[in-house]
CSV table of C-alpha atoms in Angstrom, one decimal:
chain,number,residue,atom,x,y,z
A,1,MET,CA,-39.0,-17.7,25.2
A,2,PRO,CA,-39.3,-14.0,24.2
A,3,GLU,CA,-39.8,-13.4,20.5
A,4,THR,CA,-37.0,-11.2,19.0
A,5,THR,CA,-37.8,-9.0,16.1
A,6,LYS,CA,-35.1,-7.6,14.0
A,7,MET,CA,-35.6,-4.4,12.1
A,8,THR,CA,-35.3,-4.9,8.3
A,9,LYS,CA,-34.0,-2.1,6.1
A,10,ASP,CA,-33.9,-2.0,2.3
A,11,ILE,CA,-30.4,-1.1,1.0
A,12,THR,CA,-29.8,-0.6,-2.7
A,13,PHE,CA,-26.7,-2.6,-3.8
A,14,HIS,CA,-25.1,-1.0,-6.9
A,15,VAL,CA,-23.0,-3.9,-8.2
A,16,ARG,CA,-20.4,-3.6,-10.9
A,17,ARG,CA,-21.1,-6.3,-13.5
A,18,TYR,CA,-18.9,-7.6,-16.3
A,19,ASP,CA,-19.4,-10.7,-18.4
A,20,PRO,CA,-16.4,-11.3,-20.7
A,21,MET,CA,-18.6,-13.3,-23.1
A,22,LYS,CA,-21.1,-10.4,-23.6
A,23,ASP,CA,-19.8,-7.1,-22.3
A,24,LYS,CA,-17.2,-4.7,-23.7
A,25,GLU,CA,-17.1,-2.7,-20.5
A,26,PRO,CA,-18.3,-3.2,-16.9
A,27,TYR,CA,-21.7,-1.5,-16.0
A,28,MET,CA,-23.6,-0.9,-12.8
A,29,GLN,CA,-26.7,-2.9,-11.8
A,30,SER,CA,-28.9,-2.1,-8.8
A,31,PHE,CA,-30.6,-4.6,-6.5
A,32,GLN,CA,-32.8,-4.0,-3.5
A,33,VAL,CA,-31.6,-6.1,-0.5
A,34,PRO,CA,-33.5,-6.4,2.8
A,35,VAL,CA,-30.9,-6.0,5.5
A,36,THR,CA,-31.1,-6.8,9.1
A,37,PRO,CA,-28.5,-5.8,11.8
A,38,GLY,CA,-25.5,-8.2,11.7
A,39,MET,CA,-25.6,-8.9,8.0
A,40,VAL,CA,-22.3,-8.6,6.2
A,41,VAL,CA,-21.9,-7.6,2.6
A,42,LEU,CA,-21.2,-11.2,1.6
A,43,ASP,CA,-24.7,-12.1,3.0
A,44,GLY,CA,-26.2,-9.3,0.9
A,45,LEU,CA,-24.5,-10.6,-2.2
A,46,HIS,CA,-25.7,-14.2,-1.4
A,47,HIS,CA,-29.2,-12.8,-1.2
A,48,ILE,CA,-28.8,-11.3,-4.7
A,49,LYS,CA,-27.4,-14.5,-6.1
A,50,GLU,CA,-30.0,-16.8,-4.5
A,51,ASN,CA,-33.1,-14.6,-5.0
A,52,LEU,CA,-32.5,-11.9,-7.6
A,53,ASP,CA,-29.8,-12.9,-10.1
A,54,PRO,CA,-28.1,-16.3,-10.1
A,55,THR,CA,-25.6,-15.2,-12.7
A,56,LEU,CA,-23.7,-12.9,-10.3
A,57,ALA,CA,-20.2,-14.1,-9.9
A,58,LEU,CA,-18.2,-13.6,-6.7
A,59,ARG,CA,-15.4,-15.4,-4.9
A,60,TYR,CA,-15.5,-16.4,-1.2
A,61,SER,CA,-14.6,-19.3,1.0
A,62,CYS,CA,-14.2,-19.1,4.8
A,63,ARG,CA,-16.7,-16.3,5.6
A,64,MET,CA,-14.6,-15.2,8.6
A,65,GLY,CA,-11.8,-13.0,7.3
A,66,VAL,CA,-9.2,-15.7,7.2
A,67,CYS,CA,-8.9,-16.9,3.6
A,68,GLY,CA,-8.8,-13.5,1.8
A,69,SER,CA,-11.0,-14.6,-1.1
A,70,CYS,CA,-13.7,-12.0,-0.9
A,71,GLY,CA,-11.7,-8.7,-1.3
A,72,MET,CA,-13.9,-6.1,-3.0
A,73,LEU,CA,-14.2,-2.3,-3.4
A,74,LEU,CA,-17.0,-1.5,-1.0
A,75,ASN,CA,-18.2,2.2,-1.2
A,76,GLY,CA,-14.8,3.1,-2.6
A,77,THR,CA,-12.7,1.2,0.0
A,78,PRO,CA,-10.9,-2.1,-0.7
A,79,THR,CA,-11.9,-4.6,2.1
A,80,LEU,CA,-13.3,-8.0,2.8
A,81,ALA,CA,-17.0,-8.5,2.1
A,82,CYS,CA,-17.2,-11.2,4.8
A,83,ASN,CA,-16.3,-9.0,7.8
A,84,THR,CA,-17.9,-5.7,6.8
A,85,GLN,CA,-21.3,-5.1,8.3
A,86,ILE,CA,-23.6,-3.5,5.7
A,87,LEU,CA,-25.2,-1.1,8.2
A,88,ASP,CA,-21.7,0.1,9.3
A,89,ILE,CA,-20.9,1.5,5.8
A,90,ALA,CA,-24.3,2.1,4.2
A,91,THR,CA,-27.6,3.9,5.1
A,92,THR,CA,-29.4,3.7,1.8
A,93,ASP,CA,-26.9,2.8,-0.9
A,94,LEU,CA,-23.9,0.5,-1.2
A,95,THR,CA,-21.6,0.3,-4.1
A,96,VAL,CA,-19.9,-3.0,-4.7
A,97,ALA,CA,-17.1,-3.3,-7.3
A,98,PRO,CA,-14.2,-5.7,-8.0
A,99,LEU,CA,-10.8,-4.8,-6.6
A,100,PRO,CA,-9.1,-2.2,-8.9
A,101,ASN,CA,-5.5,-2.7,-10.2
A,102,PHE,CA,-6.4,-6.3,-11.1
A,103,HIS,CA,-8.0,-7.6,-14.3
A,104,ILE,CA,-11.6,-8.6,-13.9
A,105,ILE,CA,-12.4,-12.2,-14.7
A,106,LYS,CA,-16.2,-11.8,-14.2
A,107,ASP,CA,-18.3,-9.4,-12.1
A,108,LEU,CA,-16.7,-9.2,-8.7
A,109,VAL,CA,-13.9,-11.8,-9.4
A,110,PRO,CA,-10.5,-10.3,-9.9
A,111,ASP,CA,-7.5,-12.2,-11.4
A,112,LEU,CA,-5.0,-12.4,-8.5
A,113,MET,CA,-2.4,-14.3,-10.4
A,114,PRO,CA,-0.1,-11.3,-11.2
A,115,MET,CA,0.1,-10.6,-7.4
A,116,LEU,CA,0.8,-14.3,-6.7
A,117,GLU,CA,3.5,-14.4,-9.4
A,118,LYS,CA,5.2,-11.4,-7.9
A,119,HIS,CA,4.9,-13.0,-4.5
A,120,ARG,CA,6.6,-16.1,-5.8
A,121,ALA,CA,9.4,-13.9,-7.3
A,122,ILE,CA,10.6,-12.6,-3.9
A,123,HIS,CA,11.4,-16.1,-2.6
A,124,PRO,CA,8.7,-16.3,0.1
A,125,TYR,CA,10.3,-19.0,2.1
A,126,ILE,CA,13.3,-19.6,4.4
A,127,HIS,CA,16.6,-19.9,2.7
A,128,ARG,CA,19.2,-22.2,4.3
A,129,GLU,CA,22.7,-22.9,3.2
A,130,LYS,CA,22.0,-26.6,3.7
A,131,PRO,CA,18.7,-27.4,1.9
A,132,GLU,CA,18.4,-30.7,3.9
A,133,GLU,CA,17.7,-28.6,7.0
A,134,LEU,CA,14.4,-27.7,5.4
A,135,ASN,CA,13.6,-30.8,3.4
A,136,ASP,CA,14.7,-33.3,6.0
A,137,THR,CA,15.0,-31.3,9.2
A,138,THR,CA,16.8,-32.7,12.2
A,139,GLY,CA,15.8,-30.0,14.7
A,140,GLU,CA,14.2,-26.6,15.4
A,141,HIS,CA,16.1,-23.3,15.0
A,142,TYR,CA,17.1,-20.9,17.7
A,143,GLN,CA,14.9,-17.8,17.8
A,144,THR,CA,14.0,-15.6,20.7
A,145,PRO,CA,10.5,-14.1,21.2
A,146,GLU,CA,12.1,-10.7,20.6
A,147,GLN,CA,13.4,-11.9,17.2
A,148,LEU,CA,10.0,-13.3,16.4
A,149,GLU,CA,8.4,-9.9,17.0
A,150,HIS,CA,10.6,-8.3,14.2
A,151,TYR,CA,8.5,-10.1,11.6
A,152,LEU,CA,5.4,-11.6,13.3
A,153,GLN,CA,3.1,-8.7,12.3
A,154,PHE,CA,3.8,-9.3,8.6
A,155,THR,CA,3.0,-13.0,8.8
A,156,TYR,CA,-0.7,-12.3,9.2
A,157,CYS,CA,-1.0,-11.4,5.5
A,158,ILE,CA,-3.9,-13.4,3.9
A,159,LYS,CA,-3.1,-12.3,0.3
A,160,CYS,CA,-6.5,-10.8,-0.3
A,161,GLY,CA,-5.1,-8.1,-2.6
A,162,CYS,CA,-6.7,-5.2,-0.8
A,163,CYS,CA,-3.4,-3.4,-0.4
A,164,MET,CA,-2.6,-3.9,-4.1
A,165,ALA,CA,-6.0,-2.5,-5.0
A,166,GLY,CA,-5.4,0.6,-2.9
A,167,CYS,CA,-1.8,1.3,-4.1
A,168,PRO,CA,-1.7,4.4,-6.4
A,169,THR,CA,1.7,3.4,-7.8
A,170,LEU,CA,0.3,0.1,-9.1
A,171,ALA,CA,-2.5,2.1,-10.7
A,172,THR,CA,0.1,3.5,-13.2
A,173,ASP,CA,2.9,0.9,-13.1
A,174,SER,CA,1.7,-2.7,-13.5
A,175,GLU,CA,5.3,-4.0,-13.2
A,176,TYR,CA,5.7,-2.6,-9.7
A,177,LEU,CA,6.0,-5.4,-7.2
A,178,GLY,CA,3.4,-3.8,-4.9
A,179,PRO,CA,2.9,-3.8,-1.2
A,180,GLN,CA,2.0,-7.5,-0.7
A,181,PRO,CA,5.1,-9.1,-2.2
A,182,LEU,CA,7.4,-6.4,-0.7
A,183,THR,CA,5.9,-6.9,2.7
A,184,GLN,CA,6.6,-10.6,2.5
A,185,ALA,CA,10.1,-9.9,1.3
A,186,TYR,CA,10.8,-7.9,4.5
A,187,ARG,CA,9.0,-10.6,6.5
A,188,TYR,CA,11.6,-13.2,5.4
A,189,ASN,CA,14.5,-10.8,5.5
A,190,ALA,CA,13.8,-10.1,9.1
A,191,ASP,CA,13.5,-13.7,10.1
A,192,THR,CA,16.7,-14.8,11.9
A,193,ARG,CA,16.4,-18.3,10.4
A,194,ASP,CA,16.7,-17.0,6.9
A,195,GLY,CA,19.8,-16.5,4.7
A,196,GLY,CA,18.2,-15.3,1.5
A,197,ARG,CA,18.3,-11.5,1.9
A,198,ALA,CA,20.9,-11.0,-0.9
A,199,ALA,CA,18.8,-13.1,-3.3
A,200,ARG,CA,15.7,-11.1,-2.4
A,201,ASN,CA,17.6,-7.7,-2.7
A,202,GLU,CA,18.1,-8.5,-6.4
A,203,VAL,CA,14.3,-8.4,-6.9
A,204,THR,CA,13.2,-5.8,-4.4
A,205,GLY,CA,16.0,-3.4,-5.2
A,206,ASP,CA,15.1,-3.5,-8.9
A,207,THR,CA,13.6,-0.6,-10.9
A,208,HIS,CA,10.1,-1.8,-10.1
A,209,GLY,CA,10.9,-2.7,-6.6
A,210,ALA,CA,10.7,-1.1,-3.2
A,211,PHE,CA,11.8,2.4,-4.2
A,212,ARG,CA,8.7,2.8,-6.4
A,213,CYS,CA,6.8,3.2,-3.2
A,214,HIS,CA,6.3,6.8,-2.1
A,215,TYR,CA,4.3,6.2,1.0
A,216,ALA,CA,0.8,7.0,0.0
A,217,GLY,CA,0.0,4.7,3.0
A,218,GLU,CA,-3.2,3.3,1.5
A,219,CYS,CA,-2.1,-0.3,1.8
A,220,SER,CA,-1.8,0.0,5.6
A,221,ARG,CA,-5.1,1.9,5.8
A,222,VAL,CA,-7.1,-0.7,4.0
A,223,CYS,CA,-5.4,-3.9,5.2
A,224,PRO,CA,-8.1,-6.0,6.9
A,225,LYS,CA,-5.6,-7.9,9.1
A,226,GLY,CA,-3.5,-4.9,10.4
A,227,VAL,CA,-0.4,-6.1,8.6
A,228,ASP,CA,0.8,-2.6,7.9
A,229,PRO,CA,2.5,-3.1,4.5
A,230,ALA,CA,3.6,0.5,4.3
A,231,LYS,CA,5.8,0.0,7.4
A,232,ALA,CA,7.3,-3.2,6.1
A,233,VAL,CA,8.2,-1.5,2.7
A,234,GLN,CA,9.9,1.4,4.5
A,235,LEU,CA,11.9,-0.9,6.7
A,236,LEU,CA,12.8,-2.9,3.6
A,237,LYS,CA,14.0,0.3,1.9
A,238,ARG,CA,16.3,0.9,4.9
A,239,GLN,CA,17.7,-2.6,4.6
A,240,LEU,CA,18.3,-2.1,0.9
A,241,VAL,CA,20.1,1.3,1.5
A,242,PHE,CA,22.2,-0.1,4.3
A,243,ASP,CA,23.1,-3.2,2.3
A,244,TYR,CA,24.1,-1.1,-0.7
A,245,LEU,CA,26.3,1.1,1.4
A,246,HIS,CA,27.7,-1.9,3.3
A,247,LEU,CA,26.5,-0.5,6.6
A,248,ALA,CA,24.3,-3.4,7.6
A,249,GLN,CA,25.5,-5.5,10.5
A,250,LYS,CA,26.7,-8.9,9.3
A,251,GLN,CA,24.1,-11.5,10.3
A,252,THR,CA,24.4,-15.3,9.9
A,253,PRO,CA,21.3,-17.4,10.0
A,254,CYS,CA,20.6,-18.9,13.4
A,255,GLU,CA,21.7,-22.4,14.0
A,256,LEU,CA,19.8,-25.6,14.6
A,257,LEU,CA,18.7,-26.1,18.1
A,258,HIS,CA,20.1,-29.3,19.7
A,259,GLY,CA,18.6,-30.1,23.1
A,260,PRO,CA,20.8,-31.0,26.1
A,261,ALA,CA,22.1,-34.5,25.6
A,262,LYS,CA,22.8,-35.1,29.3
A,263,GLY,CA,21.9,-33.5,32.6
A,264,GLU,CA,19.2,-33.9,35.2
A,265,LYS,CA,16.0,-32.0,35.0
A,266,MET,CA,15.3,-29.7,37.9
A,267,PRO,CA,12.4,-30.8,40.2
A,268,ASN,CA,8.9,-29.3,39.6
A,269,ILE,CA,9.6,-28.4,36.0
A,270,PRO,CA,6.9,-29.8,33.7
A,271,THR,CA,7.7,-32.0,30.9
A,272,ALA,CA,8.5,-30.2,27.6
A,273,PRO,CA,6.1,-30.7,24.6
A,274,ALA,CA,7.1,-33.6,22.4
A,275,ARG,CA,9.7,-32.7,19.7
A,276,THR,CA,8.2,-31.9,16.3
A,277,ALA,CA,11.4,-32.2,14.3
A,278,GLY,CA,14.3,-34.6,14.2
A,279,VAL,CA,12.3,-37.5,15.9
B,1,MET,CA,-7.8,-24.1,-22.2
B,2,ALA,CA,-8.8,-21.1,-24.3
B,3,ASP,CA,-7.6,-17.7,-23.0
B,4,LEU,CA,-10.2,-15.9,-21.1
B,5,LYS,CA,-11.0,-12.4,-22.0
B,6,ARG,CA,-10.3,-10.1,-19.0
B,7,TYR,CA,-11.1,-6.4,-18.4
B,8,ASP,CA,-8.1,-4.3,-17.3
B,9,ASN,CA,-9.3,-2.6,-14.1
B,10,ARG,CA,-6.2,-0.6,-13.4
B,11,LEU,CA,-7.1,3.0,-12.5
B,12,GLY,CA,-4.3,4.8,-14.3
B,13,ILE,CA,-3.4,8.4,-13.3
B,14,TRP,CA,-7.0,8.7,-12.0
B,15,GLY,CA,-5.9,6.2,-9.4
B,16,TRP,CA,-3.6,8.7,-7.7
B,17,ILE,CA,-6.5,10.5,-6.2
B,18,GLY,CA,-9.8,9.1,-7.6
B,19,GLY,CA,-11.5,5.8,-7.9
B,20,GLY,CA,-12.1,5.3,-4.2
B,21,ARG,CA,-12.3,6.8,-0.7
B,22,TRP,CA,-8.7,7.4,0.3
B,23,GLY,CA,-6.7,8.9,3.2
B,24,ILE,CA,-4.8,12.2,3.4
B,25,ASP,CA,-1.4,10.6,2.8
B,26,ARG,CA,-2.5,9.6,-0.7
B,27,TYR,CA,-3.4,13.2,-1.6
B,28,ALA,CA,0.1,14.3,-0.2
B,29,TYR,CA,1.5,11.5,-2.5
B,30,ALA,CA,-0.3,12.9,-5.5
B,31,LEU,CA,0.5,16.5,-4.7
B,32,HIS,CA,4.2,15.6,-4.2
B,33,ARG,CA,4.3,14.2,-7.7
B,34,ILE,CA,2.4,17.1,-9.3
B,35,THR,CA,4.6,19.7,-7.6
B,36,GLY,CA,7.7,17.7,-8.6
B,37,LEU,CA,6.7,17.8,-12.2
B,38,GLY,CA,5.8,21.5,-11.9
B,39,ILE,CA,9.2,22.4,-10.5
B,40,LEU,CA,10.9,20.3,-13.1
B,41,SER,CA,9.0,22.1,-15.8
B,42,TYR,CA,9.9,25.5,-14.3
B,43,PHE,CA,13.6,24.4,-14.2
B,44,LEU,CA,13.5,23.5,-17.9
B,45,MET,CA,11.8,26.8,-18.8
B,46,HIS,CA,14.3,28.6,-16.7
B,47,ILE,CA,17.2,27.1,-18.7
B,48,ILE,CA,15.5,27.9,-22.0
B,49,VAL,CA,14.7,31.5,-21.0
B,50,THR,CA,18.2,32.2,-19.7
B,51,SER,CA,19.8,30.6,-22.8
B,52,LEU,CA,17.8,33.1,-24.9
B,53,ARG,CA,20.2,35.8,-23.7
B,54,ALA,CA,22.9,34.2,-25.9
B,55,MET,CA,20.6,35.1,-28.8
B,56,GLY,CA,20.3,38.7,-27.6
B,57,ILE,CA,16.7,38.3,-26.3
B,58,TYR,CA,16.3,40.0,-22.9
B,59,LEU,CA,12.9,39.1,-21.5
B,60,TRP,CA,13.5,40.4,-18.0
B,61,VAL,CA,14.1,44.1,-18.8
B,62,GLU,CA,11.6,46.6,-17.3
B,63,GLY,CA,8.2,46.4,-19.0
B,64,GLN,CA,8.7,42.9,-20.4
B,65,PHE,CA,6.7,39.8,-19.7
B,66,PHE,CA,8.7,38.9,-16.5
B,67,HIS,CA,7.4,42.1,-14.8
B,68,LYS,CA,3.8,41.4,-15.6
B,69,PRO,CA,1.4,40.4,-12.7
B,70,LEU,CA,0.6,37.1,-14.4
B,71,PHE,CA,4.2,36.0,-14.3
B,72,ARG,CA,4.5,37.1,-10.7
B,73,ILE,CA,1.5,35.0,-9.7
B,74,GLY,CA,3.0,32.1,-11.6
B,75,GLU,CA,6.3,32.6,-9.7
B,76,PHE,CA,4.4,32.5,-6.4
B,77,PHE,CA,2.8,29.1,-7.4
B,78,VAL,CA,6.3,27.8,-8.1
B,79,PHE,CA,7.4,29.0,-4.7
B,80,ALA,CA,4.4,27.4,-3.1
B,81,ALA,CA,5.1,24.1,-4.9
B,82,PHE,CA,8.7,24.3,-3.7
B,83,ALA,CA,7.7,24.8,-0.1
B,84,PHE,CA,5.4,21.8,-0.1
B,85,HIS,CA,7.7,19.6,-2.1
B,86,ALA,CA,10.7,20.4,0.1
B,87,PHE,CA,9.1,19.8,3.4
B,88,ASN,CA,7.1,16.8,2.3
B,89,GLY,CA,10.3,15.4,0.8
B,90,ILE,CA,12.1,15.7,4.1
B,91,ARG,CA,9.2,13.7,5.7
B,92,LEU,CA,9.4,11.1,3.0
B,93,PHE,CA,13.2,10.8,3.3
B,94,MET,CA,12.8,10.2,7.1
B,95,VAL,CA,9.9,7.7,6.6
B,96,GLU,CA,11.6,5.8,3.8
B,97,MET,CA,14.7,5.4,6.0
B,98,GLY,CA,12.5,3.8,8.6
B,99,PHE,CA,13.0,6.5,11.2
B,100,ALA,CA,9.3,7.5,11.8
B,101,VAL,CA,7.3,4.4,11.2
B,102,GLY,CA,7.7,2.6,14.5
B,103,ARG,CA,8.6,-1.0,15.2
B,104,PRO,CA,6.6,-4.1,14.1
B,105,ILE,CA,3.8,-4.7,16.6
B,106,GLU,CA,1.2,-7.4,17.3
B,107,PRO,CA,-1.8,-6.4,15.2
B,108,VAL,CA,-4.7,-5.9,17.7
B,109,TYR,CA,-8.0,-4.4,16.5
B,110,PRO,CA,-8.4,-1.4,16.2
B,111,TYR,CA,-5.2,-1.5,14.2
B,112,GLN,CA,-2.5,1.1,14.8
B,113,THR,CA,-0.4,1.6,11.7
B,114,SER,CA,2.8,3.4,10.8
B,115,LEU,CA,0.5,6.2,9.4
B,116,ASN,CA,-0.4,7.0,13.0
B,117,VAL,CA,3.2,6.9,14.1
B,118,GLN,CA,4.4,9.3,11.4
B,119,ARG,CA,1.3,11.6,11.7
B,120,PRO,CA,3.1,14.2,14.1
B,121,LEU,CA,6.0,14.4,11.6
B,122,PHE,CA,3.4,14.9,8.8
B,123,ILE,CA,1.7,17.7,10.7
B,124,ALA,CA,5.0,19.4,11.7
B,125,MET,CA,6.2,19.4,8.1
B,126,MET,CA,3.0,20.7,6.7
B,127,ALA,CA,3.0,23.4,9.3
B,128,LEU,CA,6.5,24.5,8.3
B,129,ALA,CA,5.4,24.5,4.6
B,130,ALA,CA,2.4,26.6,5.6
B,131,ILE,CA,4.7,29.1,7.4
B,132,PHE,CA,7.0,29.4,4.3
B,133,PHE,CA,3.9,29.7,2.2
B,134,ALA,CA,2.5,32.5,4.3
B,135,ALA,CA,5.8,34.4,4.5
B,136,GLY,CA,6.4,34.0,0.8
B,137,GLY,CA,2.8,35.1,0.1
B,138,TRP,CA,3.3,38.3,2.2
B,139,GLU,CA,6.5,39.1,0.2
B,140,PHE,CA,4.7,38.6,-3.1
B,141,LEU,CA,1.7,40.6,-2.0
B,142,GLN,CA,3.9,43.5,-1.1
B,143,TYR,CA,5.7,43.3,-4.4
B,144,MET,CA,2.3,43.2,-6.3
B,145,ALA,CA,1.1,46.2,-4.3
B,146,LYS,CA,4.0,48.4,-5.6
């Protein structure tokens, strides 16, 4: 078997450190990290924690860009440490800092709770007139693939906070809802199964709601999942204006799907998957 | 559980342009705010100066401050701020009404965002602002040369 050798290159990691028990303000600390092609920033931080300084605090979980735990400011751009190759963004030096616009708990660990509280405030779930349809459902809801496309893009949000870190409005207005919650508000408003648009408008149309966004576009530029929050927020603003002027088309939430009770199946049609609701 | 001490990592006004590696739309965002504040300040000063007339103070007669080159240059900056703010404002109005951001799409890497969709509008509006800026600049230069 041929022996493969990988070129190792030393990269200086400049890591922003902060220990609430000792430090008044964050400071920068440098570490030399041997980097081979394929290493992601999270690997480099693990190297520091395991070999150079075990006190370094960072948050991570899945290591594959799904959980959204390892959002950091890498060379001035908010992104995920687990899916950013070191050699793609650094030749000699790499600056690693916690996400801005959040409080720092320790080192690279931001406090995401304010974002999650705002997320909760916009009713991030399907509203139905009859709550039993959700709690004890008897069937699926009608929704066409075209209707699904109206909101599918915004369901990929992993709540990493990168969009919130990039938002310049949040930098000066901590009460502003921010791109993540507003995107999720549009995601549920655009869902034909939902009937909670009026309740969400109360929150998103408020002083610190959607109209505080002035399209800096940074949220969409830095989103590691391609969710495009800036687009969702602009579409949400249109909804709010149309609702305010009573120009929006009246929409009633789609009904429960009830399969055919009788009838014969056409030949050569495969059996449908087993029902998941109302069984 | 005792309250943990936390460090407030909000960037403040520095966050409008600094603190990271940002795209051009963020600089347009910052400039829109700065020019807006500039035009508002000019408007307030305009009201104060014209109201001085009621007290018998005429600042715009020949040889007074309003005919000095420094004021003319300042006026040109106000005009330039107006040109940018007006055309960027038209772009923002269209974008914020959802007319130039495109439809939701399946996110496939490399991601295409609404920033790409509205880019031609951005370029067109900045080109119009530049034409106004150049035409106004020519007028001001001719006036200054007199």
